Amino acid sequence: MRKFEIEKREKLKREKPLVYEKIIQLSAKEQRGECASRIDIGYNYACNLKCKHCMASTFQKKDRSLTPADLRSIAEQADALGWCQFNISGGEPLALKNFDEVLKALMPERFHIGISTNGHFLTLEKAKHLKSIGLDKVMVSLDSYDEALHDANRAQGGSYEKAISAIWNARQAGLDTIIQHVITHQNARTPDTVKLAKFAQENGFSLDLVIAKALGQWEGRHEVLIDAADAKFLFQLHQKYPAARRDVFASYGMRGGCGILKRCFHISQFGDVFPCVFMHITLGNIFQDALKTIVDRGMKIKHFRNASPTCLAGENRAFIGKYMSKFYGKPLPVDYREIFTEEDDFFKD
């Protein structure tokens, strides 16, 4: 592990020893072929902004939505499975009036918990409060190093200033602070991306390079997807500025590659379990089935059980063309049985 990874682990050991004891078992779980999943929860898709790359508005609304009691059930099930990480996304989670209750329901004493935010509501006072009630990490979305480009993409002036302030507020409050940046083919190899990586490296932040998916308002627009040259550039950027990283890069002693389902999956506002935040295929619903039942079902699909060196949802053109395109134009999410057949079952391959 790199120095900064060791330092983060030591910080976790001091602040949340119960979580640390679970997190150091992740590599062994992965080696045994088990899930070591971080669960991303879209607790509520409501948001104060209308970003061009947003996907939340594409999902069908259902009669029942997640409640804090549902989150407690999810946390208890995940804890029993030895999992140790949650991320609360949306929408904009800090717009929720009951966010404290949401965080408490996820048992912060037993889980490392982060949020994905546009930063609009993250004042220093708010950041300190969240840290005091168990939040560990804040991931602030930044669309460009250029203020005008960021604000244009967010369709609201002042968004850049709010995001930058949130980054520094989170740092001052003692929260792990990540800058999230969406990478398209159009912006991958640009000075703007390099400037962001340099800024993150020089100021001790991590830069999470989230590659674009042809979904939401970009549904079917494969021209936004990165190519092999873009991927190579991003890896070289990581070598020069280690703070800039992708989810397929090796880290914390774990192998690189697509972490779909085995390392991270998504639970929607309406209880559907997606194998990936960006793969809008439901494997089941937590209102009907136990979490383990749903995950075990997904693990039978060979594409999720077997490691892929590239991101299935945003980089593997063969997978995108054969499977992702099947749910284009349909009400989302789509049942996994509409996408996969017996030939996709690991045990029958």
Short mmCIF file of C-alpha atoms in Angstrom, two decimals:
data_model
loop_
_atom_site.label_atom_id
_atom_site.label_comp_id
_atom_site.label_asym_id
_atom_site.label_seq_id
_atom_site.Cartn_x
_atom_site.Cartn_y
_atom_site.Cartn_z
CA MET A 1 0.00 0.00 0.00
CA ARG A 2 1.08 3.59 -0.62
CA LYS A 3 1.89 5.93 2.25
CA PHE A 4 -1.39 7.84 2.03
CA GLU A 5 -3.35 4.55 2.02
CA ILE A 6 -1.55 3.41 5.17
CA GLU A 7 -2.23 6.76 6.82
CA LYS A 8 -5.94 6.51 6.03
CA ARG A 9 -6.08 3.00 7.46
CA GLU A 10 -4.35 4.17 10.65
CA LYS A 11 -6.80 7.06 10.96
CA LEU A 12 -9.69 4.63 10.60
CA LYS A 13 -8.17 2.34 13.23
CA ARG A 14 -8.10 5.23 15.70
CA GLU A 15 -11.55 6.59 14.91
CA LYS A 16 -13.57 3.45 14.13
CA PRO A 17 -11.84 0.29 15.36
CA LEU A 18 -14.85 -1.94 14.61
CA VAL A 19 -14.83 -0.81 10.99
CA TYR A 20 -11.06 -1.21 10.75
CA GLU A 21 -11.27 -4.84 11.85
CA LYS A 22 -13.66 -5.53 8.98
CA ILE A 23 -11.84 -3.48 6.38
CA ILE A 24 -8.52 -5.27 6.81
CA GLN A 25 -10.30 -8.50 5.84
CA LEU A 26 -11.37 -7.19 2.43
CA SER A 27 -8.31 -8.44 0.52
CA ALA A 28 -8.74 -11.95 1.94
CA LYS A 29 -12.45 -11.93 1.05
CA GLU A 30 -11.60 -10.92 -2.50
CA GLN A 31 -8.98 -13.66 -2.80
CA ARG A 32 -11.62 -16.19 -1.76
CA GLY A 33 -13.92 -14.91 -4.50
CA GLU A 34 -16.35 -13.36 -2.01
CA CYS A 35 -18.09 -10.01 -2.23
CA ALA A 36 -16.36 -7.21 -0.38
CA SER A 37 -18.94 -4.67 -1.42
CA ARG A 38 -19.33 -1.01 -0.70
CA ILE A 39 -23.04 -0.24 -0.98
CA ASP A 40 -24.03 2.98 -2.72
CA ILE A 41 -27.52 4.08 -1.66
CA GLY A 42 -29.55 6.55 -3.68
CA TYR A 43 -31.73 7.35 -0.70
CA ASN A 44 -33.60 10.11 -2.51
CA TYR A 45 -33.10 11.34 -6.08
CA ALA A 46 -34.29 14.90 -5.39
CA CYS A 47 -31.65 17.52 -6.19
CA ASN A 48 -31.23 21.29 -6.27
CA LEU A 49 -29.29 21.23 -9.57
CA LYS A 50 -29.89 19.92 -13.11
CA CYS A 51 -26.55 18.60 -14.34
CA LYS A 52 -26.09 17.50 -17.93
CA HIS A 53 -24.76 14.06 -16.99
CA CYS A 54 -27.44 13.27 -14.39
CA MET A 55 -29.19 9.89 -14.53
CA ALA A 56 -31.45 10.06 -11.47
CA SER A 57 -34.46 11.46 -13.32
CA THR A 58 -34.64 8.42 -15.62
CA PHE A 59 -35.92 5.95 -13.01
CA GLN A 60 -39.57 5.00 -12.66
CA LYS A 61 -41.20 6.27 -9.50
CA LYS A 62 -42.73 3.58 -7.32
CA ASP A 63 -45.17 3.56 -4.44
CA ARG A 64 -42.59 2.72 -1.80
CA SER A 65 -39.32 4.49 -1.08
CA LEU A 66 -36.53 3.79 1.36
CA THR A 67 -37.00 4.84 4.98
CA PRO A 68 -34.49 5.03 7.84
CA ALA A 69 -35.93 1.72 9.11
CA ASP A 70 -35.10 0.13 5.75
CA LEU A 71 -31.56 1.49 5.99
CA ARG A 72 -31.14 -0.03 9.44
CA SER A 73 -32.21 -3.41 8.04
CA ILE A 74 -29.73 -3.06 5.16
CA ALA A 75 -26.97 -2.14 7.60
CA GLU A 76 -27.68 -5.09 9.88
CA GLN A 77 -27.65 -7.49 6.93
CA ALA A 78 -24.45 -5.99 5.52
CA ASP A 79 -22.75 -6.14 8.91
CA ALA A 80 -23.59 -9.83 9.23
CA LEU A 81 -21.91 -10.40 5.85
CA GLY A 82 -18.75 -8.64 6.99
CA TRP A 83 -19.21 -5.63 4.73
CA CYS A 84 -18.08 -2.29 6.02
CA GLN A 85 -18.71 0.63 3.65
CA PHE A 86 -21.66 2.75 2.58
CA ASN A 87 -21.94 5.73 0.29
CA ILE A 88 -25.04 7.91 0.32
CA SER A 89 -25.77 9.44 -3.05
CA GLY A 90 -28.82 10.84 -4.77
CA GLY A 91 -29.89 13.34 -5.90
CA GLU A 92 -28.29 15.62 -3.39
CA PRO A 93 -28.20 13.93 0.04
CA LEU A 94 -27.49 17.12 1.99
CA ALA A 95 -30.79 18.55 0.78
CA LEU A 96 -32.55 15.96 2.96
CA LYS A 97 -34.13 17.39 6.10
CA ASN A 98 -33.69 14.06 7.90
CA PHE A 99 -30.11 13.41 6.82
CA ASP A 100 -28.93 12.96 10.43
CA GLU A 101 -31.52 10.22 10.90
CA VAL A 102 -30.45 8.60 7.61
CA LEU A 103 -26.81 8.56 8.69
CA LYS A 104 -27.61 7.20 12.14
CA ALA A 105 -29.67 4.36 10.61
CA LEU A 106 -26.58 3.12 8.76
CA MET A 107 -24.80 2.35 12.03
CA PRO A 108 -21.76 4.66 11.61
CA GLU A 109 -19.97 2.92 14.46
CA ARG A 110 -19.81 -0.23 12.31
CA PHE A 111 -19.42 1.28 8.82
CA HIS A 112 -17.18 3.67 6.93
CA ILE A 113 -19.68 6.12 5.46
CA GLY A 114 -19.29 8.63 2.66
CA ILE A 115 -21.55 10.91 0.68
CA SER A 116 -21.57 12.10 -2.92
CA THR A 117 -22.52 15.77 -3.05
CA ASN A 118 -22.48 18.82 -5.28
CA GLY A 119 -21.24 20.75 -2.24
CA HIS A 120 -23.98 23.37 -2.32
CA PHE A 121 -25.01 22.90 1.32
CA LEU A 122 -21.68 21.86 2.85
CA THR A 123 -20.72 24.78 5.05
CA LEU A 124 -17.89 24.40 7.54
CA GLU A 125 -20.41 24.18 10.39
CA LYS A 126 -22.31 21.45 8.54
CA ALA A 127 -19.12 19.54 7.76
CA LYS A 128 -18.03 19.57 11.41
CA HIS A 129 -21.47 18.41 12.50
CA LEU A 130 -21.47 15.52 10.02
CA LYS A 131 -18.04 14.45 11.19
CA SER A 132 -19.26 14.50 14.79
CA ILE A 133 -22.17 12.13 14.05
CA GLY A 134 -20.13 9.55 12.16
CA LEU A 135 -19.57 10.64 8.55
CA ASP A 136 -16.10 9.72 7.30
CA LYS A 137 -15.80 10.87 3.70
CA VAL A 138 -17.14 13.52 1.35
CA MET A 139 -16.96 13.24 -2.44
CA VAL A 140 -17.57 16.59 -4.09
CA SER A 141 -18.42 16.64 -7.79
CA LEU A 142 -16.39 19.11 -9.86
CA ASP A 143 -16.99 19.21 -13.61
CA SER A 144 -14.04 21.41 -14.54
CA TYR A 145 -11.10 23.34 -13.18
CA ASP A 146 -12.67 26.22 -15.09
CA GLU A 147 -15.45 27.98 -13.15
CA ALA A 148 -17.50 28.94 -16.20
CA LEU A 149 -17.49 25.40 -17.61
CA HIS A 150 -18.53 23.89 -14.29
CA ASP A 151 -21.37 26.37 -13.79
CA ALA A 152 -22.59 25.87 -17.36
CA ASN A 153 -22.78 22.11 -16.87
CA ARG A 154 -24.63 22.59 -13.59
CA ALA A 155 -26.99 25.16 -15.14
CA GLN A 156 -26.53 27.41 -12.13
CA GLY A 157 -24.12 30.24 -11.47
CA GLY A 158 -22.12 30.02 -8.25
CA SER A 159 -22.02 26.21 -8.28
CA TYR A 160 -18.25 26.15 -8.75
CA GLU A 161 -17.67 28.46 -5.81
CA LYS A 162 -19.93 26.30 -3.63
CA ALA A 163 -18.10 23.12 -4.67
CA ILE A 164 -14.64 24.56 -4.04
CA SER A 165 -15.73 25.87 -0.64
CA ALA A 166 -17.18 22.46 0.23
CA ILE A 167 -13.87 20.76 -0.58
CA TRP A 168 -11.96 22.97 1.83
CA ASN A 169 -14.72 22.83 4.47
CA ALA A 170 -14.68 19.04 4.43
CA ARG A 171 -10.89 19.03 4.80
CA GLN A 172 -10.98 21.47 7.71
CA ALA A 173 -13.61 19.35 9.46
CA GLY A 174 -11.35 16.29 9.32
CA LEU A 175 -13.33 14.41 6.69
CA ASP A 176 -11.61 12.39 3.97
CA THR A 177 -12.09 14.61 0.94
CA ILE A 178 -12.43 13.36 -2.63
CA ILE A 179 -12.96 15.41 -5.79
CA GLN A 180 -15.12 13.53 -8.29
CA HIS A 181 -14.71 14.39 -11.95
CA VAL A 182 -16.60 12.88 -14.89
CA ILE A 183 -14.28 11.92 -17.75
CA THR A 184 -15.58 11.78 -21.32
CA HIS A 185 -13.71 11.08 -24.54
CA GLN A 186 -13.97 14.80 -25.18
CA ASN A 187 -12.26 15.96 -21.96
CA ALA A 188 -10.00 13.02 -21.04
CA ARG A 189 -6.78 14.24 -22.65
CA THR A 190 -7.13 17.94 -22.00
CA PRO A 191 -5.17 20.50 -19.96
CA ASP A 192 -8.25 20.92 -17.76
CA THR A 193 -8.03 17.31 -16.52
CA VAL A 194 -4.31 17.68 -15.92
CA LYS A 195 -4.87 20.88 -13.95
CA LEU A 196 -7.41 19.12 -11.73
CA ALA A 197 -4.99 16.25 -11.08
CA LYS A 198 -2.20 18.70 -10.25
CA PHE A 199 -4.50 20.69 -7.95
CA ALA A 200 -5.56 17.54 -6.09
CA GLN A 201 -2.00 16.25 -5.75
CA GLU A 202 -0.57 19.54 -4.51
CA ASN A 203 -3.32 20.04 -1.94
CA GLY A 204 -3.58 16.50 -0.59
CA PHE A 205 -6.97 15.64 -2.07
CA SER A 206 -7.88 12.52 -4.03
CA LEU A 207 -9.28 12.96 -7.54
CA ASP A 208 -11.77 10.26 -8.49
CA LEU A 209 -11.88 9.98 -12.29
CA VAL A 210 -15.40 8.73 -13.06
CA ILE A 211 -15.60 7.70 -16.69
CA ALA A 212 -18.73 8.69 -18.59
CA LYS A 213 -21.50 6.21 -19.32
CA ALA A 214 -23.95 6.42 -22.25
CA LEU A 215 -26.87 6.73 -19.86
CA GLY A 216 -29.39 9.25 -18.62
CA GLN A 217 -29.28 12.36 -20.77
CA TRP A 218 -26.37 10.71 -22.61
CA GLU A 219 -28.26 7.48 -23.30
CA GLY A 220 -26.99 5.84 -26.48
CA ARG A 221 -24.36 8.51 -27.06
CA HIS A 222 -21.37 6.21 -27.31
CA GLU A 223 -19.22 9.09 -28.51
CA VAL A 224 -18.82 10.20 -24.87
CA LEU A 225 -17.22 6.88 -23.89
CA ILE A 226 -13.46 6.80 -23.44
CA ASP A 227 -11.26 4.78 -25.79
CA ALA A 228 -8.01 2.87 -25.26
CA ALA A 229 -5.90 5.99 -25.82
CA ASP A 230 -7.91 7.88 -23.19
CA ALA A 231 -7.52 5.00 -20.72
CA LYS A 232 -3.76 4.95 -21.30
CA PHE A 233 -3.56 8.70 -20.76
CA LEU A 234 -5.49 8.45 -17.48
CA PHE A 235 -3.15 5.75 -16.22
CA GLN A 236 -0.14 7.87 -17.12
CA LEU A 237 -1.79 10.80 -15.35
CA HIS A 238 -2.15 8.59 -12.27
CA GLN A 239 1.53 7.68 -12.42
CA LYS A 240 2.51 11.36 -12.49
CA TYR A 241 -0.17 12.45 -10.01
CA PRO A 242 -1.08 9.43 -7.81
CA ALA A 243 -3.96 11.45 -6.31
CA ALA A 244 -5.79 10.99 -9.65
CA ARG A 245 -7.24 7.51 -9.77
CA ARG A 246 -9.86 5.31 -11.38
CA ASP A 247 -11.85 2.52 -9.76
CA VAL A 248 -10.13 -0.04 -12.01
CA PHE A 249 -6.69 0.87 -10.63
CA ALA A 250 -5.24 -1.35 -7.91
CA SER A 251 -5.39 0.16 -4.42
CA TYR A 252 -5.22 -0.77 -0.74
CA GLY A 253 -3.62 -4.11 -1.58
CA MET A 254 -6.52 -5.18 -3.80
CA ARG A 255 -6.29 -6.08 -7.47
CA GLY A 256 -7.38 -3.67 -10.15
CA GLY A 257 -10.28 -4.18 -12.53
CA CYS A 258 -14.00 -3.55 -12.70
CA GLY A 259 -15.54 -3.87 -9.25
CA ILE A 260 -19.10 -4.39 -10.41
CA LEU A 261 -21.21 -6.07 -7.70
CA LYS A 262 -18.23 -7.67 -5.93
CA ARG A 263 -16.81 -4.34 -4.76
CA CYS A 264 -19.70 -1.94 -5.16
CA PHE A 265 -23.38 -2.07 -6.00
CA HIS A 266 -26.28 0.36 -5.81
CA ILE A 267 -29.62 0.35 -4.01
CA SER A 268 -32.11 2.75 -5.53
CA GLN A 269 -34.57 5.01 -3.72
CA PHE A 270 -37.20 2.40 -4.52
CA GLY A 271 -35.30 -0.62 -3.18
CA ASP A 272 -33.99 -2.04 -6.45
CA VAL A 273 -30.47 -3.48 -6.36
CA PHE A 274 -28.29 -2.63 -9.36
CA PRO A 275 -24.98 -4.48 -9.93
CA CYS A 276 -23.42 -1.06 -10.44
CA VAL A 277 -24.44 2.55 -9.90
CA PHE A 278 -24.30 2.92 -13.69
CA MET A 279 -25.94 -0.35 -14.73
CA HIS A 280 -29.69 0.08 -14.43
CA ILE A 281 -30.55 -3.59 -14.29
CA THR A 282 -32.33 -4.75 -11.15
CA LEU A 283 -31.24 -8.03 -9.57
CA GLY A 284 -34.08 -7.86 -7.07
CA ASN A 285 -35.65 -5.58 -4.51
CA ILE A 286 -34.78 -5.35 -0.83
CA PHE A 287 -38.47 -4.96 0.02
CA GLN A 288 -39.02 -8.53 -1.21
CA ASP A 289 -35.70 -10.37 -0.78
CA ALA A 290 -32.79 -10.51 1.64
CA LEU A 291 -29.67 -8.66 0.55
CA LYS A 292 -27.62 -11.88 0.42
CA THR A 293 -30.23 -13.59 -1.77
CA ILE A 294 -30.06 -10.75 -4.28
CA VAL A 295 -26.27 -10.56 -4.33
CA ASP A 296 -25.91 -14.33 -4.65
CA ARG A 297 -28.29 -14.16 -7.62
CA GLY A 298 -26.11 -11.56 -9.28
CA MET A 299 -22.93 -13.51 -8.59
CA LYS A 300 -24.24 -16.35 -10.76
CA ILE A 301 -23.96 -14.09 -13.81
CA LYS A 302 -20.49 -14.70 -15.20
CA HIS A 303 -19.85 -11.07 -16.14
CA PHE A 304 -20.19 -10.04 -12.50
CA ARG A 305 -18.48 -13.05 -10.93
CA ASN A 306 -15.44 -12.95 -13.23
CA ALA A 307 -13.12 -9.96 -13.01
CA SER A 308 -12.95 -7.62 -16.00
CA PRO A 309 -9.83 -5.46 -16.49
CA THR A 310 -11.97 -2.63 -17.88
CA CYS A 311 -15.17 -0.94 -16.70
CA LEU A 312 -18.09 -2.95 -18.06
CA ALA A 313 -20.58 -0.08 -17.99
CA GLY A 314 -18.42 2.64 -19.51
CA GLU A 315 -15.42 1.13 -21.27
CA ASN A 316 -16.06 -2.43 -22.46
CA ARG A 317 -17.63 -1.75 -25.86
CA ALA A 318 -18.60 -5.39 -26.43
CA PHE A 319 -20.53 -5.55 -23.15
CA ILE A 320 -22.12 -2.14 -23.70
CA GLY A 321 -23.23 -3.04 -27.21
CA LYS A 322 -24.63 -6.46 -26.28
CA TYR A 323 -26.16 -5.78 -22.87
CA MET A 324 -26.37 -2.11 -21.89
CA SER A 325 -28.08 -1.20 -25.14
CA LYS A 326 -30.89 -3.64 -24.30
CA PHE A 327 -32.35 -1.21 -21.78
CA TYR A 328 -32.04 1.92 -23.90
CA GLY A 329 -35.43 3.56 -24.35
CA LYS A 330 -37.12 1.39 -21.72
CA PRO A 331 -38.64 2.33 -18.35
CA LEU A 332 -35.84 1.87 -15.81
CA PRO A 333 -34.68 -0.20 -14.13
CA VAL A 334 -35.00 -3.32 -16.30
CA ASP A 335 -35.22 -6.80 -14.77
CA TYR A 336 -32.01 -8.82 -15.16
CA ARG A 337 -33.95 -11.62 -16.87
CA GLU A 338 -34.68 -9.26 -19.78
CA ILE A 339 -30.96 -8.68 -20.28
CA PHE A 340 -29.18 -11.95 -19.54
CA THR A 341 -29.81 -15.50 -20.71
CA GLU A 342 -28.55 -18.94 -19.72
CA GLU A 343 -25.35 -18.36 -21.68
CA ASP A 344 -24.50 -15.60 -19.20
CA ASP A 345 -24.75 -17.87 -16.17
CA PHE A 346 -21.27 -18.61 -14.81
CA PHE A 347 -22.22 -22.11 -13.72
CA LYS A 348 -23.61 -23.06 -17.12
CA ASP A 349 -20.91 -21.46 -19.26
#
